[in-house]
Amino acid sequence: MILEDGKPIERPLAWRIGDYCWGIFPALASLFAITALWQFGHDRLGTMLIPAPLTVLTRAGDILMTAARGDVLLTLARGGIGIALALACGISAGFIAGSSRTLALLLRPVNTVLLGTPPIIWVVLAIFWFNMGSTSVVFTVWITVLPLVFAAAQMSIASIPAPLSEMLETYRVPWPRRLRALYLPHILRQLLPALIVAVGSGLKITVMAELLGSNNGMGSAIASARAMLDTVDVMAGVILIVAIIMAIEYGVLEPLRRLFITERRS
């Protein structure tokens, strides 16, 4: 943050974008270091245990260029639906609970139980309830991500500074200005980090649910590769899901977090 006479200077949008892009280089250095360690492990342990990075990346590219990319798109669709449902239900219920202390106390044990239940339990129960397929996968993602979003939404409402809210009401500040000046920045400060966690966790749980409870999708493809002892396909699937999560987080969610949180703080 640049200061002038003790006050922050509002930087142009292009400057902020350039600053964010410059921050990619340390992340690339970390990725290169991981790749070097990966290559070292391949040289020491062999292809059966750790396939070569170039071989895995080539296979990942082949998956995206052939009909196998349908599994990738199906996994993204299932994960996206489950995450979207969790966001809609979690944010709505969280806002209501954050506005009522009694309701928050009633729902707190339920949310604790949901948070404490391992995702693998929900996968097994979903298979019993909905059989194998998209419904069980979407349900598992929804029920696992829901308590994370609910807790963040509830906290975002419950932690709004009461004196500031009362001051805005006393001076009869119009609702659009209240939202822009206090409520929206405060809520986003709580929700955006939770959204980053929700998207990453949701996609990982999607793959896990498909591995155990579906006959198609990336998880099912990884399960088939595991049965055939094809470590190249297994690693290619891992690389693809990690790349998708990183693209969503650093290409969409992190810029939004910086835009709505960092600049508000400055």
Coordinates of N, CA and C in Angstrom, one line a residue, residues 25-156:
F25 N 5.3 -15.1 -10.2 CA 6.7 -15.6 -10.4 C 7.1 -16.4 -9.2
P26 N 6.9 -16.0 -8.0 CA 7.3 -16.8 -6.8 C 6.6 -18.2 -6.8
A27 N 5.3 -18.1 -7.2 CA 4.5 -19.4 -7.3 C 5.1 -20.3 -8.4
L28 N 5.5 -19.7 -9.5 CA 6.1 -20.6 -10.5 C 7.4 -21.2 -10.1
A29 N 8.2 -20.4 -9.3 CA 9.4 -20.9 -8.7 C 9.2 -22.1 -7.8
S30 N 8.1 -22.1 -7.0 CA 7.7 -23.2 -6.2 C 7.3 -24.4 -7.0
L31 N 6.6 -24.2 -8.1 CA 6.2 -25.3 -9.0 C 7.4 -25.9 -9.6
F32 N 8.3 -25.1 -10.0 CA 9.5 -25.7 -10.7 C 10.3 -26.5 -9.6
A33 N 10.4 -26.0 -8.4 CA 11.1 -26.8 -7.4 C 10.4 -28.1 -7.1
I34 N 9.0 -28.1 -7.1 CA 8.3 -29.4 -6.9 C 8.5 -30.3 -8.1
T35 N 8.6 -29.8 -9.3 CA 8.8 -30.6 -10.5 C 10.2 -31.2 -10.4
A36 N 11.2 -30.4 -9.9 CA 12.5 -30.9 -9.8 C 12.6 -32.1 -8.8
L37 N 11.9 -31.9 -7.7 CA 11.9 -33.0 -6.7 C 11.1 -34.3 -7.3
W38 N 10.1 -34.0 -8.0 CA 9.4 -35.1 -8.7 C 10.3 -35.8 -9.7
Q39 N 11.0 -35.1 -10.5 CA 12.0 -35.8 -11.4 C 13.0 -36.5 -10.7
F40 N 13.5 -36.0 -9.6 CA 14.5 -36.7 -8.7 C 13.9 -38.0 -8.2
G41 N 12.7 -38.0 -7.7 CA 12.0 -39.2 -7.2 C 11.9 -40.2 -8.3
H42 N 11.5 -39.7 -9.5 CA 11.4 -40.7 -10.7 C 12.7 -41.3 -11.0
D43 N 13.8 -40.5 -11.0 CA 15.1 -41.1 -11.3 C 15.6 -42.1 -10.3
R44 N 15.2 -41.9 -9.0 CA 15.6 -42.8 -7.9 C 14.7 -44.1 -7.8
L45 N 13.4 -43.9 -8.0 CA 12.4 -45.0 -7.7 C 11.9 -45.7 -9.0
G46 N 12.0 -45.0 -10.1 CA 11.5 -45.6 -11.4 C 10.1 -45.3 -11.8
T47 N 9.7 -45.7 -13.0 CA 8.5 -45.3 -13.6 C 7.3 -45.9 -12.8
M48 N 7.4 -47.1 -12.3 CA 6.3 -47.8 -11.7 C 5.8 -47.1 -10.5
L49 N 6.7 -46.5 -9.7 CA 6.2 -45.8 -8.5 C 6.0 -44.3 -8.8
I50 N 6.9 -43.7 -9.5 CA 6.8 -42.2 -9.8 C 7.1 -42.0 -11.3
P51 N 6.1 -41.9 -12.1 CA 6.4 -41.6 -13.5 C 7.0 -40.3 -13.8
A52 N 7.7 -40.1 -14.9 CA 8.3 -38.9 -15.2 C 7.3 -37.7 -15.4
P53 N 7.7 -36.5 -14.9 CA 6.8 -35.4 -15.1 C 6.3 -35.1 -16.5
L54 N 7.3 -35.2 -17.5 CA 6.9 -34.9 -18.9 C 5.9 -36.0 -19.4
T55 N 6.1 -37.2 -19.0 CA 5.2 -38.3 -19.4 C 3.8 -38.0 -18.8
V56 N 3.7 -37.6 -17.6 CA 2.4 -37.4 -17.0 C 1.7 -36.1 -17.6
L57 N 2.5 -35.1 -17.8 CA 1.9 -33.9 -18.4 C 1.4 -34.2 -19.9
T58 N 2.2 -35.0 -20.6 CA 1.8 -35.4 -21.9 C 0.5 -36.2 -21.9
R59 N 0.4 -37.1 -20.9 CA -0.9 -37.8 -20.8 C -2.0 -37.0 -20.4
A60 N -1.8 -36.0 -19.5 CA -2.9 -35.1 -19.1 C -3.3 -34.3 -20.3
G61 N -2.4 -33.8 -21.2 CA -2.8 -33.1 -22.4 C -3.6 -34.0 -23.3
D62 N -3.2 -35.3 -23.4 CA -4.0 -36.2 -24.3 C -5.4 -36.4 -23.8
I63 N -5.6 -36.4 -22.5 CA -6.9 -36.6 -21.9 C -7.8 -35.4 -22.3
L64 N -7.2 -34.2 -22.3 CA -8.0 -33.0 -22.6 C -8.3 -32.9 -24.1
M65 N -7.5 -33.6 -24.9 CA -7.6 -33.5 -26.4 C -8.4 -34.6 -27.0
T66 N -8.8 -35.6 -26.2 CA -9.5 -36.8 -26.7 C -10.9 -36.8 -26.0
A67 N -11.6 -37.9 -26.3 CA -13.0 -38.1 -25.7 C -12.9 -38.2 -24.2
A68 N -11.8 -38.5 -23.6 CA -11.7 -38.7 -22.2 C -11.9 -37.4 -21.4
R69 N -11.9 -36.2 -22.2 CA -12.2 -35.0 -21.5 C -13.6 -34.9 -21.0
G70 N -14.5 -35.8 -21.6 CA -15.8 -35.8 -21.1 C -15.9 -36.1 -19.6
D71 N -15.0 -37.0 -19.1 CA -14.9 -37.3 -17.7 C -14.6 -36.0 -16.9
V72 N -13.6 -35.2 -17.4 CA -13.2 -34.0 -16.8 C -14.4 -33.0 -16.7
L73 N -15.1 -32.9 -17.8 CA -16.3 -32.0 -17.8 C -17.4 -32.5 -16.9
L74 N -17.6 -33.8 -16.8 CA -18.6 -34.3 -15.9 C -18.3 -34.1 -14.5
T75 N -17.0 -34.3 -14.1 CA -16.6 -34.0 -12.8 C -16.8 -32.5 -12.4
L76 N -16.4 -31.6 -13.3 CA -16.6 -30.2 -13.1 C -18.1 -29.9 -12.9
A77 N -19.0 -30.5 -13.7 CA -20.4 -30.2 -13.6 C -20.9 -30.7 -12.3
R78 N -20.6 -31.9 -11.9 CA -21.0 -32.4 -10.6 C -20.5 -31.5 -9.4
G79 N -19.2 -31.2 -9.5 CA -18.7 -30.4 -8.4 C -19.3 -29.0 -8.4
G80 N -19.5 -28.4 -9.6 CA -20.1 -27.1 -9.7 C -21.5 -27.1 -9.1
I81 N -22.3 -28.1 -9.4 CA -23.7 -28.1 -8.9 C -23.7 -28.3 -7.4
G82 N -22.9 -29.2 -6.9 CA -22.8 -29.4 -5.5 C -22.4 -28.2 -4.7
I83 N -21.4 -27.5 -5.2 CA -20.8 -26.3 -4.6 C -21.9 -25.2 -4.7
A84 N -22.5 -25.0 -5.8 CA -23.5 -24.0 -6.0 C -24.7 -24.2 -5.0
L85 N -25.2 -25.4 -4.9 CA -26.2 -25.7 -3.9 C -25.8 -25.4 -2.5
A86 N -24.6 -25.8 -2.2 CA -24.1 -25.5 -0.8 C -23.9 -24.0 -0.5
L87 N -23.5 -23.3 -1.5 CA -23.4 -21.8 -1.4 C -24.8 -21.2 -1.2
A88 N -25.7 -21.6 -2.0 CA -27.1 -21.1 -1.9 C -27.7 -21.4 -0.5
C89 N -27.7 -22.6 -0.1 CA -28.3 -23.0 1.2 C -27.5 -22.5 2.3
G90 N -26.1 -22.6 2.3 CA -25.3 -22.2 3.4 C -25.3 -20.7 3.6
I91 N -25.3 -19.9 2.6 CA -25.3 -18.4 2.7 C -26.7 -18.0 3.3
S92 N -27.7 -18.5 2.7 CA -29.1 -18.1 3.1 C -29.3 -18.5 4.6
A93 N -29.0 -19.8 5.0 CA -29.2 -20.2 6.4 C -28.2 -19.4 7.3
G94 N -27.0 -19.2 6.8 CA -26.1 -18.5 7.7 C -26.5 -17.0 7.9
F95 N -27.0 -16.4 6.9 CA -27.5 -15.0 7.1 C -28.6 -15.0 8.1
I96 N -29.6 -15.9 8.0 CA -30.7 -16.0 9.0 C -30.2 -16.3 10.4
A97 N -29.3 -17.3 10.5 CA -28.8 -17.6 11.8 C -28.0 -16.5 12.4
G98 N -27.2 -15.8 11.6 CA -26.4 -14.6 12.1 C -27.3 -13.5 12.6
S99 N -28.5 -13.4 12.1 CA -29.4 -12.3 12.6 C -30.2 -12.7 13.8
S100 N -30.2 -14.0 14.2 CA -30.9 -14.5 15.4 C -30.0 -15.3 16.3
R101 N -29.7 -14.8 17.4 CA -28.8 -15.5 18.4 C -29.5 -16.8 18.8
T102 N -30.8 -16.9 19.0 CA -31.5 -18.1 19.4 C -31.3 -19.2 18.3
L103 N -31.6 -18.8 17.1 CA -31.4 -19.7 16.0 C -30.0 -20.2 15.8
A104 N -29.1 -19.3 16.0 CA -27.6 -19.6 15.9 C -27.3 -20.7 16.9
L105 N -27.8 -20.6 18.2 CA -27.5 -21.6 19.2 C -28.2 -22.9 18.9
L106 N -29.3 -22.9 18.3 CA -30.0 -24.1 17.9 C -29.3 -24.8 16.8
L107 N -28.8 -24.1 15.8 CA -28.1 -24.7 14.7 C -26.7 -25.1 14.9
R108 N -26.1 -24.5 15.9 CA -24.6 -24.7 16.2 C -24.3 -26.2 16.3
P109 N -25.1 -27.0 17.1 CA -24.7 -28.4 17.3 C -24.9 -29.2 15.9
V110 N -25.9 -28.8 15.1 CA -26.1 -29.5 13.8 C -24.9 -29.2 12.9
N111 N -24.4 -27.9 12.9 CA -23.3 -27.6 12.1 C -22.0 -28.3 12.6
T112 N -21.9 -28.4 13.9 CA -20.7 -29.1 14.4 C -20.7 -30.6 14.0
V113 N -21.9 -31.2 14.0 CA -22.0 -32.6 13.6 C -21.6 -32.8 12.1
L114 N -22.1 -31.9 11.3 CA -21.8 -31.9 9.9 C -20.3 -31.7 9.6
L115 N -19.7 -30.8 10.3 CA -18.3 -30.5 10.2 C -17.4 -31.7 10.6
G116 N -17.9 -32.4 11.7 CA -17.1 -33.4 12.3 C -17.3 -34.8 11.6
T117 N -18.3 -34.9 10.7 CA -18.5 -36.2 10.0 C -17.5 -36.3 8.8
P118 N -16.7 -37.3 8.7 CA -15.7 -37.5 7.6 C -16.5 -37.6 6.3
P119 N -15.9 -37.0 5.2 CA -16.6 -37.1 3.9 C -16.8 -38.5 3.4
I120 N -15.9 -39.4 3.8 CA -16.1 -40.8 3.3 C -17.4 -41.4 3.9
I121 N -17.8 -41.0 5.1 CA -19.1 -41.5 5.6 C -20.2 -41.0 4.8
W122 N -20.2 -39.8 4.3 CA -21.3 -39.3 3.5 C -21.3 -40.0 2.1
V123 N -20.1 -40.3 1.6 CA -20.0 -41.1 0.3 C -20.7 -42.4 0.5
V124 N -20.4 -43.1 1.5 CA -21.0 -44.5 1.8 C -22.6 -44.3 1.9
L125 N -23.0 -43.4 2.7 CA -24.4 -43.2 3.0 C -25.1 -42.8 1.7
A126 N -24.5 -41.9 0.9 CA -25.1 -41.5 -0.4 C -25.3 -42.6 -1.3
I127 N -24.3 -43.6 -1.4 CA -24.5 -44.7 -2.2 C -25.7 -45.6 -1.8
F128 N -25.8 -45.7 -0.4 CA -27.0 -46.5 0.1 C -28.3 -45.8 -0.3
W129 N -28.3 -44.4 -0.2 CA -29.6 -43.7 -0.4 C -29.9 -43.5 -1.8
F130 N -28.9 -43.1 -2.6 CA -29.2 -42.7 -4.0 C -28.6 -43.6 -5.1
N131 N -27.9 -44.7 -4.7 CA -27.2 -45.6 -5.6 C -26.0 -44.9 -6.2
M132 N -25.3 -45.6 -7.1 CA -24.1 -45.0 -7.7 C -24.6 -44.0 -8.8
G133 N -23.9 -42.9 -8.9 CA -24.2 -42.0 -10.0 C -24.1 -40.5 -9.6
S134 N -24.6 -39.6 -10.4 CA -24.4 -38.2 -10.2 C -25.1 -37.7 -8.9
T135 N -26.2 -38.3 -8.6 CA -27.0 -37.8 -7.4 C -26.2 -38.0 -6.1
S136 N -25.6 -39.1 -6.0 CA -24.8 -39.4 -4.8 C -23.6 -38.5 -4.7
V137 N -22.9 -38.2 -5.8 CA -21.8 -37.4 -5.9 C -22.1 -35.9 -5.5
V138 N -23.2 -35.4 -6.1 CA -23.6 -34.0 -5.8 C -24.0 -33.9 -4.4
F139 N -24.8 -34.9 -3.8 CA -25.2 -34.8 -2.4 C -24.0 -34.8 -1.5
T140 N -23.0 -35.6 -1.8 CA -21.8 -35.7 -0.9 C -21.1 -34.3 -0.9
V141 N -20.9 -33.7 -2.1 CA -20.3 -32.4 -2.2 C -21.1 -31.4 -1.4
W142 N -22.4 -31.4 -1.6 CA -23.3 -30.4 -1.0 C -23.2 -30.5 0.6
I143 N -23.4 -31.7 1.1 CA -23.4 -31.9 2.5 C -22.1 -31.7 3.2
T144 N -21.0 -31.8 2.4 CA -19.7 -31.6 3.0 C -19.3 -30.1 3.0
V145 N -19.6 -29.4 1.9 CA -19.3 -28.0 1.8 C -20.2 -27.1 2.6
L146 N -21.5 -27.5 2.7 CA -22.5 -26.7 3.4 C -22.1 -26.1 4.7
P147 N -21.6 -26.9 5.7 CA -21.3 -26.4 7.0 C -20.2 -25.3 7.0
L148 N -19.2 -25.5 6.0 CA -18.2 -24.5 5.9 C -18.7 -23.1 5.5
V149 N -19.6 -23.1 4.5 CA -20.2 -21.9 4.0 C -21.1 -21.3 5.1
F150 N -21.9 -22.2 5.7 CA -22.9 -21.7 6.7 C -22.1 -21.0 7.9
A151 N -21.0 -21.6 8.3 CA -20.3 -21.0 9.4 C -19.7 -19.6 9.1
A152 N -19.2 -19.5 7.8 CA -18.7 -18.2 7.4 C -19.7 -17.2 7.2
A153 N -20.9 -17.6 6.6 CA -22.0 -16.6 6.4 C -22.6 -16.1 7.8
Q154 N -22.7 -17.1 8.7 CA -23.2 -16.7 10.0 C -22.3 -15.7 10.7
M155 N -21.0 -16.0 10.7 CA -20.0 -15.1 11.3 C -20.0 -13.7 10.6
S156 N -20.2 -13.7 9.3 CA -20.1 -12.4 8.6 C -21.3 -11.5 9.1

